[in-house]
Amino acid sequence: MAMKQRQDMSKLIDVHSHVSPLNFPAAPNTAVATRWPCMQCQSSVEGTLMIGETPFRKLDARSWDVSRRIEDMDRNGIDIQVLSPMPELLSYWLDLTDAQVICDAVNHQIASLVASAPARFRGLGSVPMQSPEAAARMLPRLKQEFGLKGVEIGSNINGKLLGEGDFDPFWAAAEAEGMAIFVHALHPVAAKTLGSNQTFTGFALFPVDTGMTASSIIMNGVLDRFPRLRIGFSHGGGTLGASIGRLQLGWKMFKAAEGNSLAPAEQARRFFYDSNVYDSDYLAYLATTLAPGQVFAGTDYPYQIMQDDPARWIRDMALPAGIERSICSGAAGRFLAEAF
Amino acid sequence: MAMKQRQDMSKLIDVHSHVSPLNFPAAPNTAVATRWPCMQCQSSVEGTLMIGETPFRKLDARSWDVSRRIEDMDRNGIDIQVLSPMPELLSYWLDLTDAQVICDAVNHQIASLVASAPARFRGLGSVPMQSPEAAARMLPRLKQEFGLKGVEIGSNINGKLLGEGDFDPFWAAAEAEGMAIFVHALHPVAAKTLGSNQTFTGFALFPVDTGMTASSIIMNGVLDRFPRLRIGFSHGGGTLGASIGRLQLGWKMFKAAEGNSLAPAEQARRFFYDSNVYDSDYLAYLATTLAPGQVFAGTDYPYQIMQDDPARWIRDMALPAGIERSICSGAAGRFLAEAF
């Protein structure tokens, strides 16, 4: 199918799209078997991802088949997809050595998809953030051996928000390697306390967790310590944009005590955000006011909640031309350190 | 001091202002003494609110002295303050009978402040939400005996968000009595899991908790069951405005399963919000786009983080005249069921 024509639009880069392997390595030991991912396939084009014995999500060829993805991309006018792991595969809840087996499988899959169509894909890999030191050691390999542009990480690591000092070795390595960091909502902190159901967790708490971790990064001065980091938040930064005034107030009152030289509003303008907020009014606030030029397109392809027809959605917002271009490709280029 | 002149502005009603008694009743039993509020006064105009033996907050005459408040209101161009309890006094964590002693003290204080200057004050009281049935029984008394316009309630009740079915007896009574409900952030759910510090809790998690409880009310169909409720959220609804697109998507996918006939965006347009977000861009998004006409002024007087010079702040935003009027007095009038 021919690429759909777009008017007045630069290339369209979808920075938020996920993949998952069709085949997983066997569980390395029986202790981890109940928490190990495995595809139960109905056919070569669809199956159910199991976590141990529990069905987690129905998947189809879009999660692993290059030609099927490219067909969809052409239909939707997407020039390049940035591939990242299905977040549940990040495996922070496993022992380090077990988790590294899954990291390797995921990183190999992403590298292989990118290699099969290098004009159409870029990759963000997985590192075992349950050991920030091991994650830091893995980063150079992801870049040099796997050719990945960065990593996807969870909005919290086993309940710890990303501003905690534990993660400094990881930030240091990401900054040194120039790797992009894509922060994706995962196992929201508040869900544990609330015992909340899956629908409430997915729709109400995912954005909250992303917003909380962005606030944690801001209030703990991560960009003060690592000013060259390129951090992008899924789901438009979650709820961050609604809290920025209050964070700004807190910073004015307490910055001296916290050794945090950058105002929260200034930090918010340095982060990147995907467009995956399903509301053009809020997206306009993000893209023109909170962080002009810092929003890139992201759809959550190939999942049920993905943004349909993103090219049309973005065009219909009738944003200033410069802002529209930054959403389509400019912000993605700066996030991935590549000229599109 | 003469009331400051305002141009092109209707009356200014501050719906978010707090009070606290100078004298508390004695703890009714020794078991509750470590969690009982008490003022330790340095003088008649200042002191420290203690919870048991622990200092909670320094307070001054602004929390209990009518003439001091009116002096500040005149200086700030505020015609009417709506008085609500210092949230820590809501006492949901005490046994019902103990909590009712504090509720009574707080409600008496608010009623007495309002009675001393009825042209300048309105009151929102306290009810023991740890027993929604007891809270429901108390509501008619608050209106008839105490002359209060509604109640302030916490964003969660001992860890339960307000959309949970437990609270239906309370909503039913509030709707029947026509009492306004002001939802204020309190003991954020996520703070417990995170073990987070006071600064992070106050600045990052307060808006999150308010946003989560608003999402819970939306996703659990409270307005479907009680369509005439008038619910106002502190801190501009917290993070709700950043999540509305995702809630809307979830509703489109799952509304049939959840018996929820009102779209989240429609529900968001029926709620009220205070202006206490410390960011004029985000407030403009709230007041003109998320919920036009539904934002009322609120300052958090007399606390350290209060919005200074609200009249000037609102005027400087240069909003459309109708929206500005609704922030100053129109939305407050509809929230309190009174023509200002």
XYZ file of C-alpha atoms in Angstrom:
680
model
C 0.000 0.000 0.000
C 1.294 3.433 -0.903
C 2.150 5.835 1.883
C -0.817 8.078 2.596
C -0.204 11.642 1.406
C 0.117 14.282 4.073
C -0.113 17.988 3.418
C 2.123 20.513 5.108
C 3.608 17.874 7.325
C 7.140 16.772 7.822
C 8.044 13.162 8.462
C 5.967 11.486 11.143
C 7.918 9.601 13.814
C 5.936 7.488 16.292
C 8.131 7.373 19.389
C 5.728 5.303 21.496
C 5.163 1.849 19.980
C 5.725 -1.531 21.568
C 7.004 -4.956 20.573
C 7.072 -8.349 22.222
C 8.883 -11.512 21.115
C 6.971 -14.434 19.641
C 9.354 -16.833 21.376
C 10.788 -16.422 24.842
C 13.752 -18.254 26.327
C 12.791 -20.961 28.815
C 12.598 -20.024 32.478
C 16.131 -20.431 33.859
C 14.906 -22.101 37.068
C 11.721 -23.449 38.581
C 11.517 -20.751 41.248
C 10.896 -18.059 38.638
C 8.541 -20.124 36.452
C 5.328 -18.639 37.896
C 6.487 -15.152 36.941
C 8.079 -15.983 33.568
C 6.629 -14.712 30.263
C 5.665 -17.182 27.555
C 3.528 -16.979 24.411
C 0.675 -19.455 24.089
C -0.014 -19.275 20.380
C -3.306 -19.970 18.719
C -1.541 -19.551 15.344
C 1.571 -17.877 13.963
C -0.306 -14.557 13.925
C -1.966 -14.503 17.331
C -1.583 -15.750 20.847
C -1.788 -14.941 24.524
C 1.149 -13.693 26.507
C 1.160 -15.695 29.709
C 2.957 -14.648 32.880
C 3.480 -18.075 34.406
C 0.013 -19.653 34.229
C -1.846 -16.329 34.102
C -3.009 -14.824 30.793
C -1.659 -11.276 30.622
C -2.597 -9.916 27.178
C -3.714 -11.118 23.753
C -1.132 -10.222 21.166
C -0.936 -10.605 17.435
C 1.607 -10.400 14.638
C 1.813 -6.630 14.997
C 3.978 -7.260 18.076
C 6.680 -9.162 16.162
C 6.112 -9.086 12.396
C 7.996 -6.409 10.468
C 5.927 -6.524 7.291
C 2.647 -6.317 9.193
C 3.910 -3.285 11.113
C 5.140 -1.552 7.969
C 1.793 -2.134 6.292
C 0.063 -0.400 9.227
C 2.641 2.385 9.282
C 2.113 3.062 5.581
C -1.648 3.128 6.043
C -1.274 5.572 8.942
C 1.352 7.788 7.335
C 4.027 6.914 9.872
C 7.564 7.091 8.498
C 9.448 5.701 11.451
C 8.390 3.782 14.534
C 10.516 3.758 17.652
C 10.201 0.257 19.113
C 10.186 -0.312 22.853
C 9.441 -3.378 24.971
C 5.944 -4.197 26.141
C 6.348 -2.644 29.610
C 5.389 -5.834 31.480
C 8.589 -7.398 30.061
C 10.815 -4.943 31.944
C 10.962 -7.569 34.710
C 12.177 -5.401 37.576
C 10.457 -7.778 40.005
C 12.726 -10.709 39.084
C 16.182 -11.486 40.434
C 18.882 -9.689 38.493
C 20.270 -12.757 36.719
C 16.789 -13.974 35.716
C 15.771 -10.505 34.559
C 18.891 -10.236 32.399
C 17.741 -13.262 30.389
C 14.545 -11.422 29.460
C 16.391 -8.139 28.858
C 18.651 -9.967 26.412
C 15.744 -11.595 24.579
C 13.904 -8.286 24.300
C 16.978 -6.339 23.216
C 17.820 -8.969 20.598
C 14.294 -8.852 19.208
C 14.311 -5.059 18.967
C 17.779 -4.977 17.398
C 16.724 -7.591 14.874
C 13.496 -5.746 13.924
C 15.456 -2.521 13.461
C 18.109 -4.298 11.379
C 15.456 -5.776 9.098
C 14.140 -2.328 8.097
C 16.590 0.314 9.275
C 14.861 3.082 7.347
C 11.602 2.495 9.215
C 12.562 1.622 12.789
C 14.598 2.809 15.730
C 14.940 0.920 19.008
C 14.781 1.558 22.749
C 15.941 -1.388 24.840
C 15.569 -2.754 28.330
C 17.993 -2.678 31.267
C 17.615 -4.263 34.724
C 16.827 -1.175 36.794
C 16.457 -3.282 39.966
C 20.249 -2.917 39.958
C 21.051 0.603 38.761
C 24.735 -0.403 38.600
C 24.007 -3.394 36.333
C 21.715 -1.186 34.238
C 24.533 1.342 33.916
C 26.991 -1.370 32.824
C 24.577 -2.624 30.174
C 23.978 0.741 28.518
C 27.179 0.935 26.417
C 26.474 -2.575 25.064
C 22.926 -1.605 24.080
C 24.327 1.199 22.008
C 27.389 -0.477 20.525
C 26.304 -4.108 20.078
C 22.565 -3.690 19.612
C 22.510 -0.299 17.887
C 19.758 1.005 20.149
C 19.065 4.705 20.639
C 18.150 4.485 24.290
C 16.069 2.574 26.813
C 12.544 2.371 28.080
C 12.266 2.368 31.880
C 9.303 2.080 34.261
C 7.750 5.037 36.068
C 8.743 3.363 39.316
C 11.192 0.584 40.058
C 9.569 -1.817 42.501
C 7.808 1.100 44.187
C 10.668 3.626 44.088
C 10.164 6.810 42.103
C 12.943 7.766 39.716
C 14.140 10.840 41.614
C 15.563 8.674 44.398
C 19.347 8.829 44.657
C 19.629 5.055 44.011
C 19.366 5.666 40.285
C 22.285 8.075 39.923
C 24.651 5.418 38.472
C 22.094 4.759 35.740
C 21.579 8.464 34.985
C 25.353 8.966 34.865
C 25.792 6.190 32.302
C 22.818 7.353 30.205
C 24.243 10.848 30.115
C 27.748 9.636 29.279
C 26.486 7.391 26.450
C 23.992 9.977 25.155
C 21.175 7.426 25.378
C 17.555 8.614 25.315
C 15.398 7.576 28.302
C 11.724 6.848 27.666
C 9.805 6.636 30.960
C 6.692 4.467 30.707
C 3.960 3.958 33.339
C 4.248 0.552 34.986
C 2.699 -1.077 38.091
C 1.511 2.237 39.590
C 2.552 2.847 43.181
C -0.947 3.908 44.237
C -2.506 0.707 42.859
C -0.866 -1.316 45.607
C -2.357 0.763 48.437
C -5.752 0.991 46.792
C -5.991 -2.638 45.715
C -7.501 -1.039 42.628
C -9.020 -2.878 39.677
C -7.346 -3.166 36.293
C -9.547 -0.601 34.554
C -8.975 2.061 37.212
C -5.261 1.270 37.277
C -4.873 1.484 33.507
C -6.905 4.606 32.895
C -6.605 6.644 36.105
C -3.363 5.526 37.735
C -1.003 5.189 34.759
C -0.924 8.961 34.186
C -0.662 9.554 37.944
C 2.409 7.326 38.266
C 4.155 9.031 35.364
C 3.319 12.431 36.867
C 4.599 11.401 40.295
C 7.901 10.129 38.952
C 8.386 13.277 36.865
C 7.719 15.314 40.030
C 10.234 13.164 41.888
C 12.887 13.739 39.217
C 12.150 17.474 39.377
C 12.123 17.844 43.160
C 15.245 15.744 43.645
C 17.376 17.726 41.213
C 18.272 14.931 38.744
C 18.816 17.463 35.929
C 21.038 19.483 38.241
C 23.328 16.488 38.604
C 22.961 15.240 34.984
C 22.113 18.267 32.847
C 22.557 16.566 29.469
C 20.016 13.789 30.056
C 17.290 13.461 27.437
C 14.236 12.142 29.323
C 10.914 11.577 27.558
C 7.698 10.740 29.407
C 4.949 8.548 28.013
C 1.301 9.641 28.098
C 2.229 13.301 27.824
C 4.072 13.210 31.149
C 0.939 11.847 32.794
C -0.375 14.310 35.335
C 2.763 16.461 35.554
C 1.307 19.375 33.598
C -1.479 19.831 36.146
C 0.938 20.062 39.098
C 3.610 22.327 37.727
C 2.352 25.487 39.454
C 2.379 23.807 42.850
C 5.833 22.289 42.256
C 7.046 25.721 41.246
C 5.669 27.186 44.486
C 7.339 24.453 46.549
C 10.646 25.069 44.815
C 10.488 28.809 45.534
C 9.919 28.022 49.200
C 12.395 25.171 49.665
C 14.991 25.201 46.877
C 17.789 26.337 49.143
C 17.237 23.325 51.407
C 17.198 20.922 48.502
C 20.133 22.044 46.380
C 17.942 22.268 43.324
C 18.954 25.155 41.081
C 16.545 24.623 38.185
C 12.960 25.814 38.544
C 10.407 23.034 37.988
C 8.868 24.965 35.081
C 12.317 25.155 33.464
C 12.888 21.430 34.011
C 9.471 20.707 32.501
C 10.560 22.607 29.387
C 13.648 20.384 29.065
C 11.828 17.061 29.281
C 10.173 15.424 26.296
C 6.585 14.118 26.245
C 4.651 11.917 23.880
C 1.354 13.073 22.397
C -0.518 10.081 23.790
C -3.086 11.988 25.894
C -6.241 11.419 23.788
C -7.360 15.024 24.211
C -6.431 17.754 21.778
C -7.077 20.600 24.232
C -4.733 19.183 26.841
C -2.177 18.313 24.171
C -2.304 21.905 22.932
C -1.599 23.114 26.488
C 1.368 20.716 26.715
C 2.802 21.423 23.291
C 2.394 25.181 23.186
C 2.627 26.247 26.839
C 4.125 23.721 29.248
C 6.951 22.588 26.986
C 6.923 24.213 23.547
C 8.667 22.045 20.972
C 9.181 19.136 23.386
C 6.218 16.922 22.466
C 6.757 14.048 20.025
C 4.122 11.824 18.444
C 3.428 8.554 20.226
C 0.541 6.154 19.676
C 0.918 3.091 21.949
C 0.690 0.890 18.804
C -0.251 -1.980 18.651
C -2.420 -2.068 21.763
C -6.158 -1.675 22.097
C -5.898 1.857 23.469
C -3.622 3.160 20.701
C -4.233 6.562 19.120
C -5.898 5.962 15.758
C -4.836 7.889 12.691
C -2.287 10.077 14.490
C -1.401 12.060 11.364
C -4.953 13.277 10.991
C -5.367 13.857 14.725
C -2.289 16.074 14.829
C -3.190 17.929 11.645
C -6.761 18.557 12.814
C -5.492 20.348 15.910
C -4.369 23.202 13.635
C -1.419 24.075 15.850
C 1.128 26.701 14.794
C 3.229 25.178 11.987
C 6.434 25.083 14.047
C 4.716 23.258 16.897
C 3.121 20.764 14.495
C 6.504 20.052 12.935
C 8.045 19.502 16.348
C 5.340 16.959 17.220
C 5.744 15.127 13.911
C 9.517 14.889 13.844
C 11.447 17.751 15.435
C 11.121 16.703 19.063
C 11.752 13.048 18.172
C 14.948 14.093 16.405
C 16.249 15.963 19.423
C 15.169 13.158 21.774
C 16.945 10.505 19.713
C 19.860 12.784 18.739
C 19.227 12.302 15.043
C 18.189 14.654 12.230
C 14.922 13.550 10.576
C -8.770 49.803 55.995
C -10.941 50.603 53.013
C -11.766 47.840 50.563
C -9.303 47.939 47.683
C -10.908 49.148 44.475
C -11.266 46.612 41.692
C -12.036 47.513 38.127
C -14.386 45.488 35.969
C -14.749 42.871 38.645
C -17.759 41.550 40.404
C -17.672 40.521 44.052
C -14.748 38.297 44.964
C -15.621 35.152 46.937
C -12.730 33.088 48.337
C -14.137 29.562 48.606
C -10.926 27.946 49.892
C -9.939 29.370 53.277
C -9.374 27.534 56.525
C -10.013 28.037 60.216
C -8.949 26.231 63.358
C -10.188 26.739 66.941
C -8.009 28.455 69.514
C -9.365 26.106 72.180
C -10.100 22.418 71.719
C -12.192 20.204 73.977
C -10.144 17.868 76.173
C -9.388 14.401 74.849
C -12.374 12.244 75.842
C -10.148 9.312 76.880
C -6.502 8.503 77.367
C -6.351 6.096 74.413
C -6.907 8.918 71.934
C -4.665 11.464 73.673
C -1.648 10.860 71.405
C -3.761 11.711 68.358
C -5.778 14.575 69.841
C -5.388 18.192 68.642
C -4.486 20.909 71.113
C -3.152 24.449 70.777
C 0.046 25.307 72.627
C -0.113 29.072 72.671
C 2.829 31.417 72.843
C 0.340 34.325 73.150
C -3.284 35.043 72.306
C -2.270 35.657 68.693
C 0.012 32.730 67.964
C 0.679 29.156 68.892
C 1.444 25.668 67.679
C -1.200 23.134 66.873
C -0.090 19.913 68.506
C -1.369 16.485 67.555
C -0.755 14.685 70.829
C 2.860 15.565 71.658
C 3.845 16.298 68.046
C 3.905 19.851 66.670
C 1.783 19.908 63.520
C 1.644 23.529 62.356
C 2.256 27.051 63.636
C -0.941 29.035 63.565
C -1.848 32.610 64.369
C -4.901 34.757 64.990
C -5.868 34.548 61.329
C -7.141 31.029 62.079
C -9.687 32.174 64.687
C -9.951 35.975 64.876
C -12.756 37.561 62.869
C -11.433 41.104 62.870
C -7.952 40.004 61.786
C -9.460 38.016 58.896
C -11.682 40.890 57.803
C -8.703 43.243 57.845
C -6.834 40.882 55.491
C -9.907 40.371 53.306
C -10.342 44.135 52.922
C -6.687 44.531 52.014
C -6.980 41.763 49.425
C -10.312 42.848 47.976
C -12.146 39.742 49.153
C -15.825 40.290 49.842
C -16.687 36.901 51.295
C -14.590 34.043 52.641
C -15.949 30.527 52.790
C -14.543 28.995 55.981
C -13.624 25.322 56.134
C -11.779 23.273 58.759
C -8.016 22.889 58.702
C -8.026 19.500 56.909
C -5.992 17.747 59.623
C -8.965 18.314 61.955
C -11.260 16.094 59.849
C -10.201 13.242 62.162
C -11.253 10.283 60.015
C -8.568 8.199 61.717
C -10.250 8.441 65.141
C -13.083 6.308 66.487
C -16.451 7.684 65.500
C -17.444 8.927 68.964
C -14.080 10.616 69.507
C -14.146 12.153 66.041
C -17.615 13.566 66.648
C -16.262 15.611 69.565
C -13.849 17.342 67.198
C -16.464 17.690 64.443
C -18.720 19.456 66.951
C -15.963 21.797 68.103
C -15.027 22.667 64.524
C -18.607 23.134 63.390
C -19.372 25.357 66.391
C -16.329 27.498 65.651
C -17.269 27.927 62.007
C -20.915 28.676 62.826
C -19.845 31.237 65.392
C -17.408 32.980 63.025
C -20.101 33.154 60.348
C -22.661 34.481 62.854
C -20.280 37.229 63.954
C -20.026 38.691 60.427
C -22.719 37.128 58.256
C -22.112 39.537 55.388
C -18.490 38.428 55.103
C -18.434 34.678 55.791
C -20.043 31.409 54.776
C -19.211 28.052 56.345
C -18.432 24.484 55.308
C -18.423 22.038 58.205
C -17.007 18.645 59.093
C -18.728 15.249 59.244
C -17.286 11.888 60.344
C -16.801 10.219 56.974
C -15.295 7.114 58.626
C -18.983 6.281 59.074
C -20.809 7.430 55.932
C -24.122 6.713 57.713
C -23.203 8.908 60.687
C -21.974 11.583 58.272
C -25.304 11.399 56.445
C -27.247 11.771 59.699
C -25.227 14.821 60.675
C -25.766 16.753 57.451
C -29.289 18.071 58.149
C -28.115 19.373 61.556
C -25.183 21.185 59.955
C -27.580 23.041 57.732
C -30.428 23.698 60.164
C -28.646 24.180 63.512
C -25.283 25.489 62.353
C -26.387 27.371 59.247
C -23.574 25.864 57.156
C -23.664 25.723 53.367
C -21.975 22.364 53.004
C -19.039 20.287 54.185
C -15.355 19.839 53.518
C -14.308 16.211 53.075
C -10.930 14.557 52.494
C -9.745 13.297 49.101
C -9.631 9.823 50.610
C -11.165 8.409 53.754
C -8.564 6.275 55.505
C -7.195 5.185 52.119
C -10.506 4.766 50.280
C -11.175 6.987 47.272
C -14.539 8.724 47.175
C -15.987 6.768 44.233
C -16.248 3.606 46.360
C -19.828 2.501 46.999
C -19.376 2.889 50.782
C -20.038 6.596 50.507
C -23.444 6.416 48.811
C -25.387 7.148 52.037
C -23.377 10.345 52.421
C -23.890 11.404 48.784
C -27.621 10.687 49.089
C -27.933 12.922 52.154
C -25.826 15.704 50.618
C -27.993 15.656 47.514
C -31.216 15.601 49.523
C -30.114 18.522 51.710
C -28.603 20.480 48.825
C -25.279 20.771 50.686
C -22.125 21.726 48.779
C -19.210 19.255 49.025
C -15.692 20.674 49.031
C -13.126 17.888 48.499
C -9.729 18.738 49.974
C -6.480 16.756 49.622
C -5.614 14.922 52.838
C -3.118 12.175 53.768
C -2.430 11.143 50.139
C -2.824 7.452 49.413
C 0.497 7.287 47.550
C 2.416 8.813 50.458
C 1.911 5.661 52.507
C 3.433 3.357 49.880
C 6.262 5.738 49.113
C 7.096 6.661 52.697
C 7.522 10.070 51.124
C 8.775 13.181 52.891
C 6.534 16.080 53.882
C 7.670 18.405 51.111
C 7.077 15.834 48.362
C 3.742 14.882 49.904
C 2.543 18.467 50.168
C 3.629 19.698 46.774
C 3.553 16.618 44.512
C 1.068 14.222 46.126
C -1.733 16.569 47.249
C -2.790 17.302 43.644
C -2.387 13.618 42.754
C -4.719 12.491 45.531
C -7.379 15.006 44.541
C -7.059 13.914 40.898
C -7.308 10.232 41.810
C -10.435 10.727 43.884
C -12.054 12.816 41.142
C -11.219 9.994 38.701
C -12.722 7.499 41.127
C -15.947 9.522 41.406
C -16.058 9.732 37.595
C -15.330 6.076 36.851
C -17.715 4.795 39.501
C -20.711 6.769 38.273
C -21.429 8.826 41.415
C -23.123 11.571 39.367
C -25.211 8.934 37.621
C -26.623 7.906 40.983
C -26.742 11.423 42.480
C -27.067 13.865 39.572
C -27.812 16.959 41.665
C -24.644 16.812 43.773
C -22.527 19.958 43.794
C -18.935 18.769 44.242
C -16.022 21.208 44.275
C -12.390 20.094 44.226
C -9.579 21.951 45.917
C -6.341 22.770 44.069
C -8.126 23.003 40.723
C -9.129 19.330 40.878
C -5.491 18.393 41.374
C -4.271 16.351 38.447
C -7.705 15.526 36.992
C -7.386 17.917 34.052
C -4.303 16.100 32.757
C -6.035 12.690 32.758
C -9.381 13.538 31.241
C -8.542 12.295 27.724
C -7.472 8.909 29.024
C -10.530 8.627 31.303
C -12.677 9.501 28.313
C -11.023 6.741 26.263
C -11.553 4.217 29.062
C -15.201 5.187 29.350
C -15.757 4.711 25.601
C -14.265 1.236 25.882
C -15.880 0.082 29.123
C -18.928 2.225 29.920
C -21.373 -0.588 29.197
C -19.670 -2.795 31.765
C -19.702 -0.086 34.385
C -23.210 1.357 34.111
C -21.824 4.841 33.738
C -23.919 6.943 31.374
C -22.106 10.276 31.689
C -18.896 10.805 29.735
C -15.950 11.773 31.960
C -15.542 15.051 30.063
C -19.200 15.849 30.757
C -18.788 14.985 34.436
C -15.687 17.187 34.589
C -17.817 20.084 33.281
C -20.309 19.574 36.129
C -17.781 19.606 38.961
C -16.451 22.799 40.496
C -12.759 23.599 41.032
C -10.923 26.219 42.991
C -8.362 28.475 41.324
C -5.599 27.390 43.701
C -3.148 26.017 41.095
C -0.468 28.771 41.191
C -0.122 28.791 37.406
C -2.145 31.071 35.209
C -1.665 28.983 32.047
C -3.015 25.846 33.654
C -5.816 27.821 35.315
C -6.771 29.242 31.909
C -6.967 25.691 30.526
C -9.197 24.663 33.467
C -11.435 27.705 33.431
C -11.923 28.100 29.701
C -11.621 24.553 28.339
C -11.963 21.725 30.870
C -14.870 23.232 32.788
C -15.930 26.668 31.549
C -17.651 28.663 34.279
C -16.974 26.060 36.976
C -13.842 27.500 38.596
C -14.214 29.601 41.748
C -11.534 31.617 43.505
C -9.751 29.866 46.380
C -6.597 30.956 48.161
C -5.768 28.494 50.998
C -5.724 31.485 53.391
C -4.184 31.705 55.999
C -1.443 29.173 55.320
C 2.082 29.705 54.107
C 1.310 28.506 50.588
C -1.725 30.743 50.074
C -2.249 32.595 46.801
C -1.242 36.211 47.383
C -3.341 39.063 46.034
C -5.882 36.836 44.265
C -7.830 39.784 42.838
C -4.794 41.019 40.965
C -3.755 37.491 39.913
C -7.168 36.808 38.407
C -7.393 40.215 36.731
C -3.889 39.906 35.257
C -4.853 36.705 33.463
C -7.048 38.819 31.164
C -9.585 36.044 30.705
C -12.827 36.622 28.803
C -15.072 38.801 31.007
C -17.661 36.069 31.560
C -15.021 33.585 32.694
C -13.445 36.149 35.016
C -16.821 36.876 36.587
C -17.465 33.183 37.094
C -14.124 32.813 38.911
C -14.787 35.830 41.116
C -18.338 35.045 42.149
C -20.482 33.201 39.587
C -19.174 29.686 40.177
C -19.135 30.231 43.969
C -22.774 31.272 43.786
C -23.814 28.131 41.957
C -21.637 25.947 44.208
C -23.169 27.413 47.380
C -26.663 27.823 45.869
C -26.717 31.532 46.569
C -26.873 34.641 44.370
C -23.871 36.920 44.920
